[in-house]
CSV table of C-alpha atoms and ligand atoms in Angstrom, one decimal:
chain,number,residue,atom,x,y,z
U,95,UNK,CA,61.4,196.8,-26.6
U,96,UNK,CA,58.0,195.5,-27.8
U,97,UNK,CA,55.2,195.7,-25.3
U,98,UNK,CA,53.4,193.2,-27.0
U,99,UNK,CA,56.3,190.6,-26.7
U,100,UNK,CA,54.6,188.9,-23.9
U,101,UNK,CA,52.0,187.4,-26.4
U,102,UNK,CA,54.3,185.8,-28.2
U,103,UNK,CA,55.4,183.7,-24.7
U,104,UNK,CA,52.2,183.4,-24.1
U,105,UNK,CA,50.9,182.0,-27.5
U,106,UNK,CA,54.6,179.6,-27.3
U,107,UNK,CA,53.1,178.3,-23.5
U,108,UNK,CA,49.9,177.5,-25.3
U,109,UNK,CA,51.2,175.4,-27.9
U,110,UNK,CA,53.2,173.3,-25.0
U,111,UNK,CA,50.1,172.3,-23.7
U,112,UNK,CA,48.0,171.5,-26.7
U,113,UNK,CA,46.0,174.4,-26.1
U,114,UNK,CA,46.4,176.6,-28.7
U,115,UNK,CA,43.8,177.5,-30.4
U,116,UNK,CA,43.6,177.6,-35.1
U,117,UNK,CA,40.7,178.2,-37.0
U,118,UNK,CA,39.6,176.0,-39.2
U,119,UNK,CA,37.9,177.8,-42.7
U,120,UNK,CA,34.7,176.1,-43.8
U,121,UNK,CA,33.8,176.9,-47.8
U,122,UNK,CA,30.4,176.8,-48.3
U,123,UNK,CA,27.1,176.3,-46.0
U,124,UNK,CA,26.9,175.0,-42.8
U,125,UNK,CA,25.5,171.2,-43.5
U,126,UNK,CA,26.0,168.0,-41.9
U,127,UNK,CA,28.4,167.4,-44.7
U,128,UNK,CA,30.8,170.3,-44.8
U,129,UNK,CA,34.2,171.7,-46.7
U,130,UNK,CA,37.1,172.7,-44.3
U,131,UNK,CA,40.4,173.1,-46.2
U,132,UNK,CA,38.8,172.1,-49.5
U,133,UNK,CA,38.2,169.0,-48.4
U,134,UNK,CA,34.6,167.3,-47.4
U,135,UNK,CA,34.1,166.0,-44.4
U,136,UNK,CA,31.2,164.7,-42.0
U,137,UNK,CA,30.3,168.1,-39.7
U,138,UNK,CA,29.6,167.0,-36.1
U,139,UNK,CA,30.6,170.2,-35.0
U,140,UNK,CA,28.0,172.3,-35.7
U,141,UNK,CA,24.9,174.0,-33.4
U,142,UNK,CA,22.7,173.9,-36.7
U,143,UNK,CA,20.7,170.8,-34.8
U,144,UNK,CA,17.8,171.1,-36.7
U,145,UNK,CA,19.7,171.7,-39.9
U,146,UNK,CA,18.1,175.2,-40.9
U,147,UNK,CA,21.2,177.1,-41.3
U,148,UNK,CA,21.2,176.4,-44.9
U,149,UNK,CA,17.3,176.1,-45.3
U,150,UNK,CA,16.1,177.4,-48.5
U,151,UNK,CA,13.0,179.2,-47.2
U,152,UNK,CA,15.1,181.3,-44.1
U,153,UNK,CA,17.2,182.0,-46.9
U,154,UNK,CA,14.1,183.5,-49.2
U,155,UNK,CA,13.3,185.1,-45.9
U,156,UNK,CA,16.5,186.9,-45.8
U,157,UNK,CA,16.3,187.9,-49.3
U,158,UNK,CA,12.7,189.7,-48.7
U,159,UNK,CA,13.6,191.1,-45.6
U,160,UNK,CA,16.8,193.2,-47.0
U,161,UNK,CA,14.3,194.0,-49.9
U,162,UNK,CA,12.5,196.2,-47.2
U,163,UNK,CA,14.1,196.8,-44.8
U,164,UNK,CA,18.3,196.6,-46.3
U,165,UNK,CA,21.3,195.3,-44.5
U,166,UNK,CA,22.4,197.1,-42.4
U,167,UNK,CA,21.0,198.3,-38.9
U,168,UNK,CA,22.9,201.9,-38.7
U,169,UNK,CA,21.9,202.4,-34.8
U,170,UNK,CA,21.3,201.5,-32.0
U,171,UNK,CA,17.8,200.1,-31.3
U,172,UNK,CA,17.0,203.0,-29.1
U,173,UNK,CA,17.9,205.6,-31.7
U,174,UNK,CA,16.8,204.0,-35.2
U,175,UNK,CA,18.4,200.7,-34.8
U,176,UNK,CA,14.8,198.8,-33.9
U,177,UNK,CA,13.1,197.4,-37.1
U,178,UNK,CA,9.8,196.1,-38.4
U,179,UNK,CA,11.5,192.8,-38.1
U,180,UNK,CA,12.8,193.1,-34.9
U,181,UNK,CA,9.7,194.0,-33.6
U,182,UNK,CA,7.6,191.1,-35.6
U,183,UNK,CA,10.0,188.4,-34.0
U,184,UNK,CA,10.0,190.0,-30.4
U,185,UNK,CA,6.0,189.5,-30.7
U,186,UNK,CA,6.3,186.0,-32.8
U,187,UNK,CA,8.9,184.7,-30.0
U,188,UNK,CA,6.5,185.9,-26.4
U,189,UNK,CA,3.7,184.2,-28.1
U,190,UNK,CA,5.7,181.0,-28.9
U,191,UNK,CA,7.5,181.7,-25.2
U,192,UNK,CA,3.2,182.1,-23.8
U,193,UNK,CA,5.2,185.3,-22.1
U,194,UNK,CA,4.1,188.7,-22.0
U,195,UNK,CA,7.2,190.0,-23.6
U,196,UNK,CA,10.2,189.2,-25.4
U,197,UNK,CA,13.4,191.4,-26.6
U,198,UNK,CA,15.5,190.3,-29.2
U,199,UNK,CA,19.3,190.9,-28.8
U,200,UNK,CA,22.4,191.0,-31.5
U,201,UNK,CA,24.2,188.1,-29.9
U,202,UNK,CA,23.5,185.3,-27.4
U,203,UNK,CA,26.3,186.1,-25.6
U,204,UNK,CA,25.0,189.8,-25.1
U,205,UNK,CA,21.5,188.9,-24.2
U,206,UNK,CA,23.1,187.1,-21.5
U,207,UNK,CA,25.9,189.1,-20.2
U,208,UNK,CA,23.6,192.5,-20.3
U,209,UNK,CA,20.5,190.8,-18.6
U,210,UNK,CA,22.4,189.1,-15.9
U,211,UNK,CA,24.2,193.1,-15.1
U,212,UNK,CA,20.9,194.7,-15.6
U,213,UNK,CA,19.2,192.6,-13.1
U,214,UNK,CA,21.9,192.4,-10.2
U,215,UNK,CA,24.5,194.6,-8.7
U,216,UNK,CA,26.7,195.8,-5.7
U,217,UNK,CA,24.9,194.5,-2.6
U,218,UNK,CA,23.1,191.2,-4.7
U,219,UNK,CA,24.7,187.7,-4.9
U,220,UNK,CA,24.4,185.9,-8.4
U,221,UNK,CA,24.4,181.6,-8.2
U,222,UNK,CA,25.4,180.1,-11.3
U,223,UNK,CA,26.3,176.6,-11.9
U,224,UNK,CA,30.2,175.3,-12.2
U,225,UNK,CA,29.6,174.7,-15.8
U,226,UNK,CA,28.0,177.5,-16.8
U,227,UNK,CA,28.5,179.1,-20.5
U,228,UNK,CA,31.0,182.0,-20.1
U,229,UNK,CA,28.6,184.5,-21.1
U,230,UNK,CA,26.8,183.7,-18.5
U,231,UNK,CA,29.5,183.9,-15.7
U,232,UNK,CA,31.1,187.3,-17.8
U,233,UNK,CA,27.8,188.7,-17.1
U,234,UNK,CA,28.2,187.6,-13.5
U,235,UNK,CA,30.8,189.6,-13.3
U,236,UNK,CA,30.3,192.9,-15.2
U,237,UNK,CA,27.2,193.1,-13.1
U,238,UNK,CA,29.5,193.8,-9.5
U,239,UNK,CA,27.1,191.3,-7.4
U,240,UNK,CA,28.7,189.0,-5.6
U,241,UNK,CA,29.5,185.6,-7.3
U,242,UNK,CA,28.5,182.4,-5.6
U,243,UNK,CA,29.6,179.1,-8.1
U,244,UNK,CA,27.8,175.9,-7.1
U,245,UNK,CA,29.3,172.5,-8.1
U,246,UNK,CA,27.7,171.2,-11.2
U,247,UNK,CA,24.6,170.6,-11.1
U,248,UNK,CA,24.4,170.3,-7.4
U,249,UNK,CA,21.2,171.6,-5.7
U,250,UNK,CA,22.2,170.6,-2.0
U,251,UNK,CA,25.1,173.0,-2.3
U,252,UNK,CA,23.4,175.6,-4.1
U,253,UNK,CA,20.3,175.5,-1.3
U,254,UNK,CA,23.1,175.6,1.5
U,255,UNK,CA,24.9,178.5,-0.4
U,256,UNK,CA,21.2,180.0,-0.3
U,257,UNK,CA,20.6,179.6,3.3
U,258,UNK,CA,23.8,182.0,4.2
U,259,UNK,CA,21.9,185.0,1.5
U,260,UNK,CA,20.2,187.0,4.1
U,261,UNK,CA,22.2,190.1,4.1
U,262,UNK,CA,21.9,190.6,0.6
U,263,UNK,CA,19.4,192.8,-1.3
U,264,UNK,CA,18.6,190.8,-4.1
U,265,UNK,CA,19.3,187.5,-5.0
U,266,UNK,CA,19.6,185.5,-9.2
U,267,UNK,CA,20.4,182.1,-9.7
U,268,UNK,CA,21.8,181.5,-13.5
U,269,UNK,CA,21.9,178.2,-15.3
U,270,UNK,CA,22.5,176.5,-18.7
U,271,UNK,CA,18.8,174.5,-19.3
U,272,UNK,CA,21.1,172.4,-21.8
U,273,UNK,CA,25.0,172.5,-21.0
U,274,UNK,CA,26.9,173.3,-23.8
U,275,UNK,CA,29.9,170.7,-23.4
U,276,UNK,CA,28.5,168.3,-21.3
U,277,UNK,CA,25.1,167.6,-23.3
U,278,UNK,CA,23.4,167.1,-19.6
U,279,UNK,CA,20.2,169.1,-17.9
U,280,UNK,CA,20.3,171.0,-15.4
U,281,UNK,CA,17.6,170.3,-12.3
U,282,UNK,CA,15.3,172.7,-12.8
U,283,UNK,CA,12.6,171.6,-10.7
U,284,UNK,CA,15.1,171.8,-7.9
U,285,UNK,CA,16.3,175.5,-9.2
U,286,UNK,CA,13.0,176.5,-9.3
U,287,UNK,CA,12.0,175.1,-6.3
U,288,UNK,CA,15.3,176.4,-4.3
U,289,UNK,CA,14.2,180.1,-6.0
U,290,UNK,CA,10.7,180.3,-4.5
U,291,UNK,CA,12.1,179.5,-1.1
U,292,UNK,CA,14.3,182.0,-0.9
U,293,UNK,CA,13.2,184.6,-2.6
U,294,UNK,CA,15.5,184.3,-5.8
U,295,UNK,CA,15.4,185.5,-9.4
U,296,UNK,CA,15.9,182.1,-12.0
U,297,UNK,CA,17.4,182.8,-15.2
U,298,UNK,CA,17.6,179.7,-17.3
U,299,UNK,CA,19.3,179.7,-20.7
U,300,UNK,CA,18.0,177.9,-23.4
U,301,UNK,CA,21.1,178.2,-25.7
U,302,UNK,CA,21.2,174.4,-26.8
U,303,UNK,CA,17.5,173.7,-26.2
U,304,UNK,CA,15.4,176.2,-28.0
U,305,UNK,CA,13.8,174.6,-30.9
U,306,UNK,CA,14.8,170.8,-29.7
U,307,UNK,CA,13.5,170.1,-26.2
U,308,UNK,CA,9.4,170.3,-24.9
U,309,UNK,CA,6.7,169.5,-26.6
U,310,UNK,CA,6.4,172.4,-28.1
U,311,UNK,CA,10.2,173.1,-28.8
U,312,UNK,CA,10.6,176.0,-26.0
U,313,UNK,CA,13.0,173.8,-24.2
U,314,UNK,CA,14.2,172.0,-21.2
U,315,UNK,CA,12.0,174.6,-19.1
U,316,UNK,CA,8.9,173.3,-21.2
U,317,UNK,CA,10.3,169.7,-21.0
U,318,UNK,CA,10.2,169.4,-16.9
U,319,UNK,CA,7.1,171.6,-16.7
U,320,UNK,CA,8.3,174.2,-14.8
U,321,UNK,CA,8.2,176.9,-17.1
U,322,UNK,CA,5.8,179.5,-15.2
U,323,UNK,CA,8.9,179.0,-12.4
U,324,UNK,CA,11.4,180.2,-14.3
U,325,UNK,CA,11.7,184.1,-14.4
U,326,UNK,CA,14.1,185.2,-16.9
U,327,UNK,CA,14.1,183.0,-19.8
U,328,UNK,CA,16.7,183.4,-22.6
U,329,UNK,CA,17.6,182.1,-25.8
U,330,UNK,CA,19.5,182.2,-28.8
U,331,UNK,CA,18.8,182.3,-32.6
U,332,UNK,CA,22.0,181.2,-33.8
U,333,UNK,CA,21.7,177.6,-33.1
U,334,UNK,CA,18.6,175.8,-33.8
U,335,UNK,CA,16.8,179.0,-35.4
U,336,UNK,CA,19.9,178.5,-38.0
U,337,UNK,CA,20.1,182.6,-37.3
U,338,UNK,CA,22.5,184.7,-35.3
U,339,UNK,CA,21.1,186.9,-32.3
U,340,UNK,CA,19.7,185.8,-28.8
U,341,UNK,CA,16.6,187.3,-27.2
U,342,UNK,CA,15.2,186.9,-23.3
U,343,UNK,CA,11.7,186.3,-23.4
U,344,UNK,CA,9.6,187.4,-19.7
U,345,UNK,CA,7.3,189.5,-18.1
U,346,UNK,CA,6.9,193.0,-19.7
U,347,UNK,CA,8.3,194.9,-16.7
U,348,UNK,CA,11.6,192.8,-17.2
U,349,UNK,CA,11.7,193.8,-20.8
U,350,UNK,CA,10.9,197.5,-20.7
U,351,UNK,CA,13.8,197.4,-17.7
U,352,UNK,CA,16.2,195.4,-20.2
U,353,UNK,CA,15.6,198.1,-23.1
U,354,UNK,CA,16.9,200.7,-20.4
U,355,UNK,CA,19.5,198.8,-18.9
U,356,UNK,CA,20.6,196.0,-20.5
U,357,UNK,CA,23.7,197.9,-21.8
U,358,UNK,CA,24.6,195.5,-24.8
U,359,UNK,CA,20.8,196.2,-26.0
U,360,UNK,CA,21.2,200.5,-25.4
U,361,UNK,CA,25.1,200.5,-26.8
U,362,UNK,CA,25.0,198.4,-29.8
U,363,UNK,CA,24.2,198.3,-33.1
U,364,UNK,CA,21.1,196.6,-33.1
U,365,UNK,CA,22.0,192.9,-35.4
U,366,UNK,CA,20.3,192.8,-39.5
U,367,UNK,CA,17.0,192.7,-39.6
U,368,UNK,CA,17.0,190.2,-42.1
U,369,UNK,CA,18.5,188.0,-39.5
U,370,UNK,CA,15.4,188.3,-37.5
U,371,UNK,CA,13.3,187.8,-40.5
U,372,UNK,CA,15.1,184.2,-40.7
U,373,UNK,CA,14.7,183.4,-37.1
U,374,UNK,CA,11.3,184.1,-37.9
U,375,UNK,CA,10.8,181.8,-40.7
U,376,UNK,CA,12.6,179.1,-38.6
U,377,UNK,CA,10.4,179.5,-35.9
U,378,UNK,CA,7.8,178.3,-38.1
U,379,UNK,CA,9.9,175.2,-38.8
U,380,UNK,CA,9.3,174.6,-35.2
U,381,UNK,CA,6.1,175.1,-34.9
U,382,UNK,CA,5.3,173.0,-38.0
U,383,UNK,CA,7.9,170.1,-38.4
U,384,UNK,CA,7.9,168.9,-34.6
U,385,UNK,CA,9.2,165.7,-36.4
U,386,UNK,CA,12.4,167.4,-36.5
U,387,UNK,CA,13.3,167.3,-33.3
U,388,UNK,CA,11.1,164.2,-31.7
U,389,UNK,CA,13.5,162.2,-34.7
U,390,UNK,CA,17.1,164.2,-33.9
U,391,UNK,CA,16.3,163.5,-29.7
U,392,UNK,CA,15.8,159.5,-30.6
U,393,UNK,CA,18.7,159.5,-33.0
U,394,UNK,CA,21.2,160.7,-30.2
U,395,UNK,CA,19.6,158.4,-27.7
U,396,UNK,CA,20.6,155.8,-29.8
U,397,UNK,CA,23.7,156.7,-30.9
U,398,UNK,CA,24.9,157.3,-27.2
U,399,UNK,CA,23.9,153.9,-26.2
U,400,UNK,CA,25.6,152.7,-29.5
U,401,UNK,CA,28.6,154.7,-28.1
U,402,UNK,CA,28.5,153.4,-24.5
U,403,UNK,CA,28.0,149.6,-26.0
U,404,UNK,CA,31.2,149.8,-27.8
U,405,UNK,CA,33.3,151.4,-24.2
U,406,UNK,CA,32.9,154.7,-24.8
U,407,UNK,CA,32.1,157.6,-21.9
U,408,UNK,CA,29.6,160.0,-22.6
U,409,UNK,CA,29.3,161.1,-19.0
U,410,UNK,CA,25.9,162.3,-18.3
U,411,UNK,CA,24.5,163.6,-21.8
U,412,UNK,CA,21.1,163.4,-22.4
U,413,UNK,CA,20.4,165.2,-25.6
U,414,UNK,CA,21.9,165.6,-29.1
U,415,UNK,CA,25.1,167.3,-27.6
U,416,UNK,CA,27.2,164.1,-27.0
U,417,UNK,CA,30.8,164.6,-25.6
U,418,UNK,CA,33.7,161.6,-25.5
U,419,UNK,CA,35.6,162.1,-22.3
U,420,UNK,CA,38.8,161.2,-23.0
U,421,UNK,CA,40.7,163.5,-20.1
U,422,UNK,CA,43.9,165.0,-21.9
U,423,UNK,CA,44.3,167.8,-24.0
U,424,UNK,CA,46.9,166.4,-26.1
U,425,UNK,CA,44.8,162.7,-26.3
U,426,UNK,CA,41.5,164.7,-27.0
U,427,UNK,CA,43.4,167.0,-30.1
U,428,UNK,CA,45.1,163.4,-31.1
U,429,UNK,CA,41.5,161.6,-31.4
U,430,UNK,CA,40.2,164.3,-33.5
U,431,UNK,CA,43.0,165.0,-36.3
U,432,UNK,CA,42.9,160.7,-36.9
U,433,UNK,CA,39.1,161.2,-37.0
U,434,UNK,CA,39.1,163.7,-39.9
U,435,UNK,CA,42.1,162.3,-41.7
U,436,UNK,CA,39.1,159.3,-42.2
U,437,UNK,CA,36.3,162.0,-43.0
U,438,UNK,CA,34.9,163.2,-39.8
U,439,UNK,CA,34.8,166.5,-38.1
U,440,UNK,CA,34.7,166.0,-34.3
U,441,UNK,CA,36.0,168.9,-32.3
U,442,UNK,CA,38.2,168.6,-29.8
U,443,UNK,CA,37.1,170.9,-26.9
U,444,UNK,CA,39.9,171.4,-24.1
U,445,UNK,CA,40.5,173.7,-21.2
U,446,UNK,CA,39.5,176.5,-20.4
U,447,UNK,CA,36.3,175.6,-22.2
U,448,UNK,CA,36.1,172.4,-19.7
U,449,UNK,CA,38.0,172.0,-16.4
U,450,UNK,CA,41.2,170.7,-16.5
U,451,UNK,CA,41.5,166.8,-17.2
U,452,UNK,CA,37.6,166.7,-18.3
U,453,UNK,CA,39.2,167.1,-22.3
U,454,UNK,CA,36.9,166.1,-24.6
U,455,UNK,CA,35.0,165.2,-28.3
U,456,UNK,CA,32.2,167.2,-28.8
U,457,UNK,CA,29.7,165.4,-31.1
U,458,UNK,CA,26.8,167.5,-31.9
U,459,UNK,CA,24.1,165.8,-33.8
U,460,UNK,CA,21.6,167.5,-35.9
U,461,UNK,CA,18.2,166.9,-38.1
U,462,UNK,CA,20.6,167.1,-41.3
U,463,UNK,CA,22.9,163.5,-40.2
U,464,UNK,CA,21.5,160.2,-41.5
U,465,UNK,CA,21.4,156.8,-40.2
U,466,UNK,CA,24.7,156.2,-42.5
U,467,UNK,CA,26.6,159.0,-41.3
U,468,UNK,CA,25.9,157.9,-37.8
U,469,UNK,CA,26.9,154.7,-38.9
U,470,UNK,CA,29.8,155.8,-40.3
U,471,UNK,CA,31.0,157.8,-37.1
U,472,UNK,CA,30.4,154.7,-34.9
U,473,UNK,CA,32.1,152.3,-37.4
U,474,UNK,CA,35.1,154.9,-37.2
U,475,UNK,CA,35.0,155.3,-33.8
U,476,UNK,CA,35.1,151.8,-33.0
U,477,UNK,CA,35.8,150.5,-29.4
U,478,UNK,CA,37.5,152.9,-27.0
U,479,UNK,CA,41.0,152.1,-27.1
U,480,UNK,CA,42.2,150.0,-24.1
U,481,UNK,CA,38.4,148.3,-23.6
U,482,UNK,CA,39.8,144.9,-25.5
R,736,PLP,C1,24.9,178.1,-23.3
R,736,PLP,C2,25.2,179.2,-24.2
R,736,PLP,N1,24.6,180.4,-24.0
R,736,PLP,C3,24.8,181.4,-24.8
R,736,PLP,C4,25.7,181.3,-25.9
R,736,PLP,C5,25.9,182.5,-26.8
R,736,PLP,O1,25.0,182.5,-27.9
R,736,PLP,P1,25.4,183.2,-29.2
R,736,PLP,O2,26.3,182.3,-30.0
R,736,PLP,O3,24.1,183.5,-29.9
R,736,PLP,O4,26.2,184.5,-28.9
R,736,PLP,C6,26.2,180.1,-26.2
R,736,PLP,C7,27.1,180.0,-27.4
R,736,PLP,O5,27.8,179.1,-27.6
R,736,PLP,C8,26.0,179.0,-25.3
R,736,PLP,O6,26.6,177.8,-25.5
């Protein structure tokens, strides 16, 4: 008797339903045109959206950083793990943040999950939003509060959930600032608002808007003006910093309590420096080319009203992050194999990732499409089926 034979039912129950999941191997550099299989295609499923994954100079960056400092972090960064690099971008990212502090993190995911648990516990309630990223509501979880989840995007519910918090010690709302499938905002005047009345912690991740929303490219917090309001602010490096890592940026008694606490930051390997050296040189990108992402936002404005002209639901998305509802998982996985037998990678993003029934494409547009690959997607895409 195998112990593990239960996967194998388990893995056979996926496939019923279309939910099974396959990697797909990409040869060469994420671009907006990209090889999967040994075949090109047109890559509208990437998170590179200002198309520095591939960029020459965070590349030379790289190369100069592991001249110094090597690959390899060997430690933790409470034991020897904490580089020159590290410690440049921690600095380069509060003063881009205007915060007093900032604390760079090996993953998104674990900047998340560990700040959420550091900051909340037995005896606190956490808030998070319906739609939440999953490292978000993992770190809900890890952190033993109790977990209140509001329906999407709804601040009536969420003040009313609010009003019942007395008994509890502390209190954290978490919340995408860009949602990750749906492409929307979240409201967070109304989250920052909601916080000051009663007393709450606001964590806002910045996941999909670091580097693309606010005038200055710090995000959606920038973009509605309430970043002073907004208490934990983190971020990620592996999207539009074309890196990999994630830092929360705050005030320094937040941070120093995060570098003892945050247990992904004190029980990890701490990630290369050279890949802080290329968030670093990416960050200059933003600073510099704010072209980049004024052009990206107006291209996905247009091509969602191009999209919606020609029958096609993109629920409420509002930045580059476009999704096609199309409800099924088996209609959603059908749309995108006939879209990349005629050159285009859409992904097909299906429950658990979205609720059930809410089966989608994600098109995720970046500073590396052009007007004729957009064209192309739309001529492809054509009207929705069944709109005549
Ligand atoms: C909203 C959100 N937060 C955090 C993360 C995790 O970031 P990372 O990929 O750097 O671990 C993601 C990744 O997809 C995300 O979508």
């Amino acid at each position: 008797m195998n112990p593990l034979s239960w996967i194998d039912d388990e893995l056979a129950a996926l496939e019923r339903q279309q939910l099974r999941r396959r990697r797909l191997m990409r040869g060469g550099p994420q671009t907006a045109r990209l090889s999967i299989d040994g075949r090109e295609l047109i890559n509208f499923g990437s998170n590179d959206y200002l198309g520095l994954a591939a960029d020459a100079r965070l590349a030379h960056a790289v190369a100069e950083a592991i001249r110094h400092e090597g690959w390899g972090s060997g430690a933790s960064p409470l034991i020897t793990g904490h580089a020159t690099a590290h410690e440049r971008l921690a600095r380069r990212l509060a003063e881009f943040e205007g915060t007093e502090a900032a604390l760079v993190f090996s993953s998104g995911f674990a900047a998340n999950a560990g700040t959420i648990a550091a900051l909340v516990g037995p005896g606190d309630v956490v808030y998070g939003d319906r739609n939440n990223h999953a490292s978000l509501f993992d770190g809900c979880r890890l952190s033993r509060a109790d977990v209140r989840v509001y329906p999407h995007a709804d601040g009536e519910r969420l003040a009313s959930l609010l009003a019942e918090s007395g008994g509890y010690r502390r209190r954290l709302i978490v919340t995408d600032a860009l949602f990750s499938m749906d492409g929307d905002l979240a409201p967070l005047a109304d989250l920052a608002d909601l916080a000051a009345r009663y007393d709450a912690m606001l964590l806002v991740d910045e996941a999909h808007a670091t580097g693309v929303f606010g005038q200055h490219g710090r995000g959606v917090a920038e973009h509605f003006g309430v970043e002073e309001r907004v208490h934990v602010r983190v971020g990620t490096l592996s999207k539009a910093l074309g890196s990999v890592g994630g830092f929360v940026a705050g005030s320094r008694s937040l941070v120093e309590w995060l570098v003892n606490r945050a247990r992904p930051y004190v029980f990890s390997t701490a990630g290369p420096a050279a890949a802080a050296a290329a968030a670093l040189a990416a960050l200059d990108v933003v600073c510099h080319e704010p072209q980049r992402r004024r052009q990206l936002l107006a291209r996905a404005e247009a091509l969602r009203s191009a999209l919606v002209r020609q029958g096609w639901n993109t629920g409420d998305s509002a930045s580059q992050i476009i999704p096609l509802v199309v409800g099924g998982a088996e209609r959603a996985v059908t749309l995108s194999a006939q879209l990349r037998e005629r050159g285009l990678f859409v992904p097909a993003i299906r429950p658990p990732t979205v609720p059930e029934g809410e089966a989608c494409l994600r098109i995720s547009l970046t500073a590396g499409h052009t007007e004729e690959m957009i064209a192309a997607l739309l001529a492809t895409l054509g009207r929705r089926p069944g709109e005549g």
